[in-house]
PDB file of C-alpha atoms in Angstrom:
ATOM      1  CA  UNK N   1     -11.085  46.988  17.890  1.00 53.00           C
ATOM      2  CA  UNK N   2     -14.475  45.592  18.952  1.00 60.00           C
ATOM      3  CA  UNK N   3     -13.850  46.789  22.524  1.00 59.00           C
ATOM      4  CA  UNK N   4     -12.892  50.222  21.187  1.00 60.00           C
ATOM      5  CA  UNK N   5     -16.196  50.686  19.355  1.00 69.00           C
ATOM      6  CA  UNK N   6     -18.091  49.312  22.341  1.00 74.00           C
ATOM      7  CA  UNK N   7     -16.537  51.941  24.626  1.00 71.00           C
ATOM      8  CA  UNK N   8     -17.179  54.728  22.107  1.00 71.00           C
ATOM      9  CA  UNK N   9     -20.806  53.636  21.689  1.00 81.00           C
ATOM     10  CA  UNK N  10     -21.389  53.549  25.456  1.00 80.00           C
ATOM     11  CA  UNK N  11     -19.817  56.998  25.824  1.00 78.00           C
ATOM     12  CA  UNK N  12     -21.901  58.437  22.967  1.00 82.00           C
ATOM     13  CA  UNK N  13     -25.201  57.083  24.306  1.00 89.00           C
ATOM     14  CA  UNK N  14     -24.631  58.353  27.850  1.00 89.00           C
ATOM     15  CA  UNK N  15     -23.433  61.769  26.603  1.00 86.00           C
ATOM     16  CA  UNK N  16     -26.587  62.119  24.476  1.00 90.00           C
ATOM     17  CA  UNK N  17     -28.628  61.105  27.526  1.00 95.00           C
ATOM     18  CA  UNK N  18     -26.937  63.910  29.464  1.00 91.00           C
ATOM     19  CA  UNK N  19     -27.846  66.420  26.744  1.00 90.00           C
ATOM     20  CA  UNK N  20     -31.497  65.296  26.801  1.00 96.00           C
ATOM     21  CA  UNK N  21     -31.668  65.416  30.606  1.00 96.00           C
ATOM     22  CA  UNK N  22     -30.316  68.986  30.643  1.00 94.00           C
ATOM     23  CA  UNK N  23     -32.576  70.127  27.787  1.00 94.00           C
ATOM     24  CA  UNK N  24     -35.588  68.656  29.606  1.00 95.00           C
ATOM     25  CA  UNK N  25     -34.476  70.633  32.696  1.00 93.00           C
ATOM     26  CA  UNK N  26     -34.228  67.511  34.821  1.00 94.00           C
ATOM     27  CA  UNK N  27     -30.714  68.754  35.577  1.00 92.00           C
ATOM     28  CA  UNK N  28     -29.954  72.442  36.209  1.00 92.00           C
ATOM     29  CA  UNK N  29     -26.742  74.314  37.025  1.00 88.00           C
ATOM     30  CA  UNK N  30     -27.056  73.688  40.751  1.00 91.00           C
ATOM     31  CA  UNK N  31     -27.717  69.946  40.504  1.00 93.00           C
ATOM     32  CA  UNK N  32     -25.036  69.636  37.823  1.00 88.00           C
ATOM     33  CA  UNK N  33     -22.488  71.160  40.212  1.00 85.00           C
ATOM     34  CA  UNK N  34     -23.691  68.922  43.045  1.00 91.00           C
ATOM     35  CA  UNK N  35     -23.352  65.750  40.983  1.00 90.00           C
ATOM     36  CA  UNK N  36     -19.914  66.885  39.783  1.00 83.00           C
ATOM     37  CA  UNK N  37     -18.780  67.225  43.399  1.00 85.00           C
ATOM     38  CA  UNK N  38     -20.217  63.786  44.219  1.00 91.00           C
ATOM     39  CA  UNK N  39     -18.415  62.279  41.241  1.00 86.00           C
ATOM     40  CA  UNK N  40     -15.027  63.850  41.992  1.00 81.00           C
ATOM     41  CA  UNK N  41     -15.085  63.505  45.779  1.00 85.00           C
ATOM     42  CA  UNK N  42     -16.881  60.173  46.290  1.00 89.00           C
ATOM     43  CA  UNK N  43     -17.450  57.956  43.263  1.00 90.00           C
ATOM     44  CA  UNK N  44     -14.141  58.542  41.450  1.00 85.00           C
ATOM     45  CA  UNK N  45     -12.024  57.763  44.562  1.00 88.00           C
ATOM     46  CA  UNK N  46     -13.942  54.482  45.013  1.00 91.00           C
ATOM     47  CA  UNK N  47     -13.341  53.588  41.357  1.00 86.00           C
ATOM     48  CA  UNK N  48      -9.618  54.242  41.781  1.00 85.00           C
ATOM     49  CA  UNK N  49      -9.445  52.208  45.001  1.00 89.00           C
ATOM     50  CA  UNK N  50     -11.184  49.290  43.288  1.00 85.00           C
ATOM     51  CA  UNK N  51      -8.340  49.162  40.742  1.00 79.00           C
ATOM     52  CA  UNK N  52      -5.860  48.412  43.552  1.00 81.00           C
ATOM     53  CA  UNK N  53      -7.243  44.872  43.731  1.00 78.00           C
ATOM     54  CA  UNK N  54      -5.960  44.120  40.237  1.00 73.00           C
ATOM     55  CA  UNK N  55      -3.655  41.102  40.357  1.00 74.00           C
ATOM     56  CA  UNK N  56      -0.103  42.211  41.137  1.00 77.00           C
ATOM     57  CA  UNK N  57       2.503  41.766  38.448  1.00 83.00           C
ATOM     58  CA  UNK N  58       5.973  43.180  37.916  1.00 85.00           C
ATOM     59  CA  UNK N  59       4.863  44.197  34.411  1.00 87.00           C
ATOM     60  CA  UNK N  60       2.104  46.436  35.801  1.00 88.00           C
ATOM     61  CA  UNK N  61       4.484  47.942  38.360  1.00 90.00           C
ATOM     62  CA  UNK N  62       6.875  48.828  35.537  1.00 93.00           C
ATOM     63  CA  UNK N  63       3.925  50.383  33.711  1.00 94.00           C
ATOM     64  CA  UNK N  64       3.061  52.529  36.733  1.00 94.00           C
ATOM     65  CA  UNK N  65       6.646  53.788  36.970  1.00 95.00           C
ATOM     66  CA  UNK N  66       6.775  54.447  33.212  1.00 96.00           C
ATOM     67  CA  UNK N  67       3.478  56.368  33.234  1.00 97.00           C
ATOM     68  CA  UNK N  68       4.544  58.483  36.223  1.00 96.00           C
ATOM     69  CA  UNK N  69       7.903  59.318  34.625  1.00 97.00           C
ATOM     70  CA  UNK N  70       6.451  60.102  31.203  1.00 98.00           C
ATOM     71  CA  UNK N  71       3.642  62.236  32.655  1.00 98.00           C
ATOM     72  CA  UNK N  72       6.153  64.198  34.755  1.00 98.00           C
ATOM     73  CA  UNK N  73       8.286  64.938  31.671  1.00 98.00           C
ATOM     74  CA  UNK N  74       5.203  65.859  29.630  1.00 98.00           C
ATOM     75  CA  UNK N  75       3.985  68.459  32.125  1.00 98.00           C
ATOM     76  CA  UNK N  76       7.454  69.875  32.729  1.00 98.00           C
ATOM     77  CA  UNK N  77       8.309  70.267  29.025  1.00 98.00           C
ATOM     78  CA  UNK N  78       4.936  71.583  27.836  1.00 98.00           C
ATOM     79  CA  UNK N  79       4.647  74.141  30.634  1.00 97.00           C
ATOM     80  CA  UNK N  80       8.131  75.518  29.963  1.00 97.00           C
ATOM     81  CA  UNK N  81       7.621  75.585  26.180  1.00 97.00           C
ATOM     82  CA  UNK N  82       4.206  77.269  26.259  1.00 97.00           C
ATOM     83  CA  UNK N  83       5.224  79.848  28.849  1.00 95.00           C
ATOM     84  CA  UNK N  84       8.107  80.875  26.583  1.00 95.00           C
ATOM     85  CA  UNK N  85       5.892  80.958  23.478  1.00 94.00           C
ATOM     86  CA  UNK N  86       2.963  82.863  25.022  1.00 94.00           C
ATOM     87  CA  UNK N  87       5.272  85.442  26.606  1.00 90.00           C
ATOM     88  CA  UNK N  88       5.873  86.799  23.083  1.00 88.00           C
ATOM     89  CA  UNK N  89       2.219  86.772  21.982  1.00 90.00           C
ATOM     90  CA  UNK N  90      -0.152  89.753  21.837  1.00 88.00           C
ATOM     91  CA  UNK N  91      -2.847  88.150  23.965  1.00 91.00           C
ATOM     92  CA  UNK N  92      -4.020  89.814  27.160  1.00 92.00           C
ATOM     93  CA  UNK N  93      -2.138  88.671  30.249  1.00 92.00           C
ATOM     94  CA  UNK N  94      -5.108  86.720  31.638  1.00 93.00           C
ATOM     95  CA  UNK N  95      -5.596  84.928  28.304  1.00 94.00           C
ATOM     96  CA  UNK N  96      -1.888  84.093  28.098  1.00 95.00           C
ATOM     97  CA  UNK N  97      -1.991  82.437  31.493  1.00 95.00           C
ATOM     98  CA  UNK N  98      -5.144  80.418  30.936  1.00 96.00           C
ATOM     99  CA  UNK N  99      -4.066  79.534  27.372  1.00 97.00           C
ATOM    100  CA  UNK N 100      -1.173  77.587  28.909  1.00 97.00           C
ATOM    101  CA  UNK N 101      -3.314  75.710  31.420  1.00 98.00           C
ATOM    102  CA  UNK N 102      -5.975  74.904  28.804  1.00 98.00           C
ATOM    103  CA  UNK N 103      -3.400  73.477  26.411  1.00 98.00           C
ATOM    104  CA  UNK N 104      -1.429  71.532  29.031  1.00 98.00           C
ATOM    105  CA  UNK N 105      -3.977  70.300  31.589  1.00 98.00           C
ATOM    106  CA  UNK N 106      -6.478  67.839  30.130  1.00 96.00           C
ATOM    107  CA  UNK N 107      -9.561  66.239  31.633  1.00 91.00           C
ATOM    108  CA  UNK N 108      -7.604  63.285  33.027  1.00 93.00           C
ATOM    109  CA  UNK N 109      -9.926  62.571  35.952  1.00 86.00           C
ATOM    110  CA  UNK N 110     -13.367  63.297  34.558  1.00 80.00           C
ATOM    111  CA  UNK N 111     -12.850  61.737  31.105  1.00 87.00           C
ATOM    112  CA  UNK N 112      -9.504  59.933  31.172  1.00 90.00           C
ATOM    113  CA  UNK N 113     -10.022  57.561  34.084  1.00 89.00           C
ATOM    114  CA  UNK N 114     -13.480  56.357  32.949  1.00 87.00           C
ATOM    115  CA  UNK N 115     -12.177  55.984  29.381  1.00 90.00           C
ATOM    116  CA  UNK N 116      -9.193  53.849  30.374  1.00 92.00           C
ATOM    117  CA  UNK N 117     -11.350  51.849  32.779  1.00 87.00           C
ATOM    118  CA  UNK N 118     -13.743  51.042  29.947  1.00 87.00           C
ATOM    119  CA  UNK N 119     -11.007  50.311  27.414  1.00 89.00           C
ATOM    120  CA  UNK N 120      -8.422  48.434  29.508  1.00 91.00           C
ATOM    121  CA  UNK N 121     -10.280  47.456  32.674  1.00 89.00           C
ATOM    122  CA  UNK N 122      -8.725  47.598  36.156  1.00 87.00           C
ATOM    123  CA  UNK N 123      -5.169  47.766  34.824  1.00 90.00           C
ATOM    124  CA  UNK N 124      -6.022  50.738  32.618  1.00 92.00           C
ATOM    125  CA  UNK N 125      -7.737  52.449  35.536  1.00 90.00           C
ATOM    126  CA  UNK N 126      -4.672  51.977  37.747  1.00 92.00           C
ATOM    127  CA  UNK N 127      -2.348  53.404  35.083  1.00 95.00           C
ATOM    128  CA  UNK N 128      -4.743  56.304  34.428  1.00 94.00           C
ATOM    129  CA  UNK N 129      -4.922  57.061  38.160  1.00 91.00           C
ATOM    130  CA  UNK N 130      -1.116  57.247  38.208  1.00 93.00           C
ATOM    131  CA  UNK N 131      -1.125  59.742  35.329  1.00 95.00           C
ATOM    132  CA  UNK N 132      -3.854  61.724  37.081  1.00 91.00           C
ATOM    133  CA  UNK N 133      -1.815  61.833  40.285  1.00 89.00           C
ATOM    134  CA  UNK N 134       1.020  63.584  38.418  1.00 91.00           C
ATOM    135  CA  UNK N 135      -1.588  65.928  36.902  1.00 92.00           C
ATOM    136  CA  UNK N 136      -2.802  66.839  40.410  1.00 85.00           C
ATOM    137  CA  UNK N 137       0.729  67.664  41.543  1.00 85.00           C
ATOM    138  CA  UNK N 138       1.359  70.030  38.621  1.00 91.00           C
ATOM    139  CA  UNK N 139      -2.128  71.549  38.359  1.00 89.00           C
ATOM    140  CA  UNK N 140      -2.555  72.282  42.067  1.00 79.00           C
ATOM    141  CA  UNK N 141       0.888  73.867  42.254  1.00 79.00           C
ATOM    142  CA  UNK N 142       1.935  75.649  39.074  1.00 88.00           C
ATOM    143  CA  UNK N 143      -1.426  75.514  37.262  1.00 89.00           C
ATOM    144  CA  UNK N 144      -3.376  77.252  40.024  1.00 83.00           C
ATOM    145  CA  UNK N 145      -0.516  79.678  40.590  1.00 85.00           C
ATOM    146  CA  UNK N 146      -0.630  80.590  36.890  1.00 92.00           C
ATOM    147  CA  UNK N 147      -4.385  81.242  36.887  1.00 90.00           C
ATOM    148  CA  UNK N 148      -4.673  82.969  40.267  1.00 84.00           C
ATOM    149  CA  UNK N 149      -1.111  84.229  40.829  1.00 79.00           C
ATOM    150  CA  UNK N 150      -1.437  82.534  44.223  1.00 70.00           C
ATOM    151  CA  UNK N 151       0.104  79.353  45.582  1.00 63.00           C
ATOM    152  CA  UNK N 152      -1.691  76.255  46.865  1.00 59.00           C
ATOM    153  CA  UNK N 153      -0.495  74.666  50.094  1.00 62.00           C
ATOM    154  CA  UNK N 154       0.882  71.096  50.101  1.00 64.00           C
ATOM    155  CA  UNK N 155      -2.150  70.042  52.195  1.00 69.00           C
ATOM    156  CA  UNK N 156      -4.531  71.119  49.391  1.00 64.00           C
ATOM    157  CA  UNK N 157      -2.557  68.994  46.914  1.00 61.00           C
ATOM    158  CA  UNK N 158      -1.980  65.912  49.052  1.00 66.00           C
ATOM    159  CA  UNK N 159      -5.436  65.690  50.633  1.00 73.00           C
ATOM    160  CA  UNK N 160      -7.445  66.063  47.446  1.00 75.00           C
ATOM    161  CA  UNK N 161      -9.756  62.966  47.529  1.00 84.00           C
ATOM    162  CA  UNK N 162      -8.595  61.756  44.114  1.00 78.00           C
ATOM    163  CA  UNK N 163      -4.927  62.152  45.091  1.00 81.00           C
ATOM    164  CA  UNK N 164      -5.469  60.277  48.363  1.00 87.00           C
ATOM    165  CA  UNK N 165      -7.263  57.455  46.535  1.00 87.00           C
ATOM    166  CA  UNK N 166      -4.530  57.321  43.873  1.00 85.00           C
ATOM    167  CA  UNK N 167      -1.723  57.031  46.419  1.00 85.00           C
ATOM    168  CA  UNK N 168      -3.692  54.495  48.477  1.00 89.00           C
ATOM    169  CA  UNK N 169      -4.448  52.374  45.404  1.00 86.00           C
ATOM    170  CA  UNK N 170      -0.772  52.275  44.416  1.00 84.00           C
ATOM    171  CA  UNK N 171       0.224  51.194  47.946  1.00 88.00           C
ATOM    172  CA  UNK N 172      -2.535  48.565  48.093  1.00 87.00           C
ATOM    173  CA  UNK N 173      -1.530  47.258  44.680  1.00 84.00           C
ATOM    174  CA  UNK N 174       2.136  46.796  45.637  1.00 82.00           C
ATOM    175  CA  UNK N 175       1.607  45.127  49.033  1.00 85.00           C
ATOM    176  CA  UNK N 176       0.685  41.413  49.014  1.00 77.00           C
ATOM    177  CA  UNK N 177      -2.555  41.865  51.014  1.00 82.00           C
ATOM    178  CA  UNK N 178      -5.864  41.827  49.127  1.00 83.00           C
ATOM    179  CA  UNK N 179      -9.258  42.901  50.468  1.00 87.00           C
ATOM    180  CA  UNK N 180     -11.972  40.353  51.264  1.00 89.00           C
ATOM    181  CA  UNK N 181     -14.464  39.818  48.461  1.00 89.00           C
ATOM    182  CA  UNK N 182     -17.333  41.709  50.113  1.00 92.00           C
ATOM    183  CA  UNK N 183     -15.170  44.863  50.361  1.00 91.00           C
ATOM    184  CA  UNK N 184     -13.954  44.498  46.784  1.00 90.00           C
ATOM    185  CA  UNK N 185     -17.538  44.058  45.606  1.00 92.00           C
ATOM    186  CA  UNK N 186     -18.589  47.200  47.491  1.00 94.00           C
ATOM    187  CA  UNK N 187     -15.788  49.236  45.908  1.00 91.00           C
ATOM    188  CA  UNK N 188     -16.737  47.999  42.439  1.00 88.00           C
ATOM    189  CA  UNK N 189     -20.454  48.660  42.994  1.00 93.00           C
ATOM    190  CA  UNK N 190     -19.825  52.306  43.855  1.00 94.00           C
ATOM    191  CA  UNK N 191     -16.944  52.772  41.407  1.00 88.00           C
ATOM    192  CA  UNK N 192     -18.953  51.396  38.482  1.00 87.00           C
ATOM    193  CA  UNK N 193     -21.111  54.548  38.612  1.00 90.00           C
ATOM    194  CA  UNK N 194     -18.042  56.499  37.504  1.00 84.00           C
ATOM    195  CA  UNK N 195     -18.342  55.991  33.738  1.00 80.00           C
ATOM    196  CA  UNK N 196     -22.081  56.614  33.175  1.00 88.00           C
ATOM    197  CA  UNK N 197     -22.323  59.568  35.571  1.00 89.00           C
ATOM    198  CA  UNK N 198     -19.243  61.309  34.159  1.00 83.00           C
ATOM    199  CA  UNK N 199     -20.518  60.959  30.588  1.00 83.00           C
ATOM    200  CA  UNK N 200     -24.017  62.199  31.544  1.00 90.00           C
ATOM    201  CA  UNK N 201     -22.452  65.282  33.138  1.00 87.00           C
ATOM    202  CA  UNK N 202     -20.367  65.879  30.008  1.00 80.00           C
ATOM    203  CA  UNK N 203     -23.570  65.795  27.973  1.00 85.00           C
ATOM    204  CA  UNK N 204     -25.145  68.230  30.412  1.00 87.00           C
ATOM    205  CA  UNK N 205     -22.242  70.637  29.825  1.00 82.00           C
ATOM    206  CA  UNK N 206     -22.577  70.356  26.044  1.00 80.00           C
ATOM    207  CA  UNK N 207     -26.290  71.196  26.263  1.00 86.00           C
ATOM    208  CA  UNK N 208     -25.504  74.694  27.620  1.00 82.00           C
ATOM    209  CA  UNK N 209     -23.230  75.771  24.765  1.00 75.00           C
ATOM    210  CA  UNK N 210     -23.914  78.873  22.652  1.00 79.00           C
ATOM    211  CA  UNK N 211     -22.930  77.392  19.295  1.00 76.00           C
ATOM    212  CA  UNK N 212     -22.511  80.761  17.522  1.00 78.00           C
ATOM    213  CA  UNK N 213     -19.893  82.056  19.965  1.00 78.00           C
ATOM    214  CA  UNK N 214     -18.269  78.669  20.412  1.00 80.00           C
ATOM    215  CA  UNK N 215     -16.721  78.488  16.947  1.00 86.00           C
ATOM    216  CA  UNK N 216     -15.716  82.168  16.651  1.00 85.00           C
ATOM    217  CA  UNK N 217     -12.474  82.349  18.667  1.00 88.00           C
ATOM    218  CA  UNK N 218      -9.272  81.457  16.792  1.00 93.00           C
ATOM    219  CA  UNK N 219      -7.305  81.083  20.039  1.00 94.00           C
ATOM    220  CA  UNK N 220      -9.613  78.273  21.111  1.00 95.00           C
ATOM    221  CA  UNK N 221      -8.808  76.395  17.909  1.00 96.00           C
ATOM    222  CA  UNK N 222      -5.075  76.758  18.568  1.00 97.00           C
ATOM    223  CA  UNK N 223      -5.561  75.256  22.029  1.00 98.00           C
ATOM    224  CA  UNK N 224      -7.649  72.446  20.521  1.00 98.00           C
ATOM    225  CA  UNK N 225      -4.973  71.596  17.939  1.00 98.00           C
ATOM    226  CA  UNK N 226      -2.273  71.482  20.617  1.00 98.00           C
ATOM    227  CA  UNK N 227      -4.432  69.618  23.115  1.00 98.00           C
ATOM    228  CA  UNK N 228      -6.017  67.027  20.801  1.00 98.00           C
ATOM    229  CA  UNK N 229      -3.397  66.507  18.090  1.00 98.00           C
ATOM    230  CA  UNK N 230       0.085  67.957  18.619  1.00 98.00           C
ATOM    231  CA  UNK N 231       0.774  66.819  22.191  1.00 98.00           C
ATOM    232  CA  UNK N 232      -0.659  63.284  21.840  1.00 98.00           C
ATOM    233  CA  UNK N 233       1.183  62.740  18.549  1.00 98.00           C
ATOM    234  CA  UNK N 234       4.441  63.867  20.167  1.00 98.00           C
ATOM    235  CA  UNK N 235       3.760  61.434  23.013  1.00 98.00           C
ATOM    236  CA  UNK N 236       3.012  58.666  20.500  1.00 98.00           C
ATOM    237  CA  UNK N 237       6.260  59.366  18.639  1.00 98.00           C
ATOM    238  CA  UNK N 238       8.219  59.407  21.915  1.00 97.00           C
ATOM    239  CA  UNK N 239       6.707  56.062  22.942  1.00 97.00           C
ATOM    240  CA  UNK N 240       7.578  54.531  19.558  1.00 96.00           C
ATOM    241  CA  UNK N 241      11.193  55.675  19.954  1.00 97.00           C
ATOM    242  CA  UNK N 242      11.555  54.551  23.580  1.00 96.00           C
ATOM    243  CA  UNK N 243      10.077  51.100  22.961  1.00 94.00           C
ATOM    244  CA  UNK N 244      12.922  50.365  20.550  1.00 94.00           C
ATOM    245  CA  UNK N 245      15.256  50.366  23.554  1.00 94.00           C
ATOM    246  CA  UNK N 246      12.966  49.432  26.473  1.00 92.00           C
ATOM    247  CA  UNK N 247      10.203  46.835  26.738  1.00 92.00           C
ATOM    248  CA  UNK N 248       6.888  48.619  27.415  1.00 94.00           C
ATOM    249  CA  UNK N 249       3.518  46.902  27.723  1.00 95.00           C
ATOM    250  CA  UNK N 250       0.817  47.775  25.148  1.00 95.00           C
ATOM    251  CA  UNK N 251      -1.514  48.963  27.941  1.00 95.00           C
ATOM    252  CA  UNK N 252       1.126  51.402  29.195  1.00 97.00           C
ATOM    253  CA  UNK N 253       1.747  52.857  25.739  1.00 97.00           C
ATOM    254  CA  UNK N 254      -1.964  53.229  24.983  1.00 97.00           C
ATOM    255  CA  UNK N 255      -2.563  54.888  28.365  1.00 97.00           C
ATOM    256  CA  UNK N 256       0.204  57.436  27.785  1.00 98.00           C
ATOM    257  CA  UNK N 257      -1.087  58.434  24.355  1.00 98.00           C
ATOM    258  CA  UNK N 258      -4.792  58.572  25.201  1.00 97.00           C
ATOM    259  CA  UNK N 259      -4.369  60.338  28.553  1.00 97.00           C
ATOM    260  CA  UNK N 260      -2.460  63.031  26.632  1.00 98.00           C
ATOM    261  CA  UNK N 261      -5.194  63.231  23.961  1.00 97.00           C
ATOM    262  CA  UNK N 262      -8.091  64.361  26.158  1.00 96.00           C
ATOM    263  CA  UNK N 263     -10.009  67.669  26.026  1.00 93.00           C
ATOM    264  CA  UNK N 264      -9.051  70.609  28.231  1.00 95.00           C
ATOM    265  CA  UNK N 265      -9.937  70.015  31.869  1.00 89.00           C
ATOM    266  CA  UNK N 266     -13.037  71.473  33.506  1.00 82.00           C
ATOM    267  CA  UNK N 267     -10.951  72.564  36.504  1.00 82.00           C
ATOM    268  CA  UNK N 268      -9.615  75.314  34.218  1.00 89.00           C
ATOM    269  CA  UNK N 269     -13.151  76.736  34.048  1.00 83.00           C
ATOM    270  CA  UNK N 270     -13.759  76.468  37.788  1.00 77.00           C
ATOM    271  CA  UNK N 271     -10.557  78.303  38.735  1.00 81.00           C
ATOM    272  CA  UNK N 272     -10.697  80.862  35.909  1.00 86.00           C
ATOM    273  CA  UNK N 273     -14.189  81.861  37.100  1.00 77.00           C
ATOM    274  CA  UNK N 274     -13.062  81.933  40.717  1.00 78.00           C
ATOM    275  CA  UNK N 275     -10.129  84.250  39.932  1.00 83.00           C
ATOM    276  CA  UNK N 276     -11.707  86.091  36.956  1.00 85.00           C
ATOM    277  CA  UNK N 277      -8.974  84.947  34.584  1.00 92.00           C
ATOM    278  CA  UNK N 278     -10.604  85.076  31.102  1.00 89.00           C
ATOM    279  CA  UNK N 279     -13.509  82.822  32.215  1.00 86.00           C
ATOM    280  CA  UNK N 280     -15.540  83.107  28.974  1.00 83.00           C
ATOM    281  CA  UNK N 281     -12.570  82.204  26.780  1.00 90.00           C
ATOM    282  CA  UNK N 282     -11.808  79.298  29.109  1.00 90.00           C
ATOM    283  CA  UNK N 283     -15.359  77.926  29.066  1.00 84.00           C
ATOM    284  CA  UNK N 284     -15.623  78.174  25.256  1.00 88.00           C
ATOM    285  CA  UNK N 285     -12.303  76.428  24.781  1.00 93.00           C
ATOM    286  CA  UNK N 286     -13.102  73.574  27.153  1.00 89.00           C
ATOM    287  CA  UNK N 287     -16.390  72.871  25.377  1.00 87.00           C
ATOM    288  CA  UNK N 288     -14.812  73.211  21.903  1.00 92.00           C
ATOM    289  CA  UNK N 289     -12.108  70.661  22.741  1.00 93.00           C
ATOM    290  CA  UNK N 290     -14.773  68.391  24.187  1.00 87.00           C
ATOM    291  CA  UNK N 291     -16.749  68.506  20.930  1.00 88.00           C
ATOM    292  CA  UNK N 292     -13.695  68.067  18.682  1.00 93.00           C
ATOM    293  CA  UNK N 293     -12.608  65.116  20.826  1.00 91.00           C
ATOM    294  CA  UNK N 294     -15.419  63.160  19.155  1.00 87.00           C
ATOM    295  CA  UNK N 295     -13.299  63.255  15.985  1.00 92.00           C
ATOM    296  CA  UNK N 296      -9.735  63.164  17.309  1.00 95.00           C
ATOM    297  CA  UNK N 297     -10.002  60.591  20.102  1.00 92.00           C
ATOM    298  CA  UNK N 298     -11.449  57.692  18.060  1.00 91.00           C
ATOM    299  CA  UNK N 299      -8.705  58.221  15.457  1.00 94.00           C
ATOM    300  CA  UNK N 300      -5.957  58.217  18.090  1.00 95.00           C
ATOM    301  CA  UNK N 301      -7.519  55.242  19.875  1.00 91.00           C
ATOM    302  CA  UNK N 302      -7.624  53.243  16.646  1.00 91.00           C
ATOM    303  CA  UNK N 303      -4.058  54.266  15.740  1.00 95.00           C
ATOM    304  CA  UNK N 304      -2.725  53.394  19.210  1.00 93.00           C
ATOM    305  CA  UNK N 305      -4.407  49.988  19.250  1.00 89.00           C
ATOM    306  CA  UNK N 306      -3.124  49.229  15.748  1.00 91.00           C
ATOM    307  CA  UNK N 307       0.454  50.200  16.636  1.00 94.00           C
ATOM    308  CA  UNK N 308       0.691  48.792  20.153  1.00 92.00           C
ATOM    309  CA  UNK N 309      -1.680  45.840  20.549  1.00 82.00           C
TER     310      UNK N 309
END
């Protein structure tokens, strides 16, 4: 529990710092976008690669397989269920489509990987990267198709920097070879920027919110309830049932629950703006889930640690 509160405190301080930096205009929209690209395309891949040097164990390999399988089932089931449900709603077509992606696709890379790295160290980062790899497969195929009504090519999915780093880290973890210390140290030095920079950028996003409009859309609350409570609690229940028949490590169970309990992903905003698919609704919902995460995530973290550790 001490580690939990330590991680939450570090996240809170750096998020507040991000708010202050944006309010003081030390960070504007252009520099925010630039730093986001640096984080996603340079720092985050290094952080993921650094996790590959975690000491190999059969237990961790089983965890990787379990996370990949569970994440695959999660995305498959939630996408099918929500497409069926929203098809009967009275929302506009664009809102129906982005409602599904907002509820299903969380911020697994931007928030999830740093969170699991801080909470569970290199092993948590490796498991989170596995979950995020499955996210990339589903988001850059069906998710983008849903928002844009276009299809992404396999090259765009496979050669995403985070996907490449995730696959490489899994291969490096399984093979017996380990990098020399100076290379490992370099990876860690760059990768360690992942947590503070991602939290500062989250704070920067929060600083731009119009509070009056933020809390006025009922649909955003429905997404938030699904995203932050319903789906993670279903995952938690599923894990509790499965562990009665199969041995699962505590780190694996915690990763599955918390990676499913994250706010809606910022990639929803980027692609909804690009394809004019209810961009204002998308932006409001992403920020609302990010704010409400401050309540839901600590509760789920504490519950998961109590049940699984």
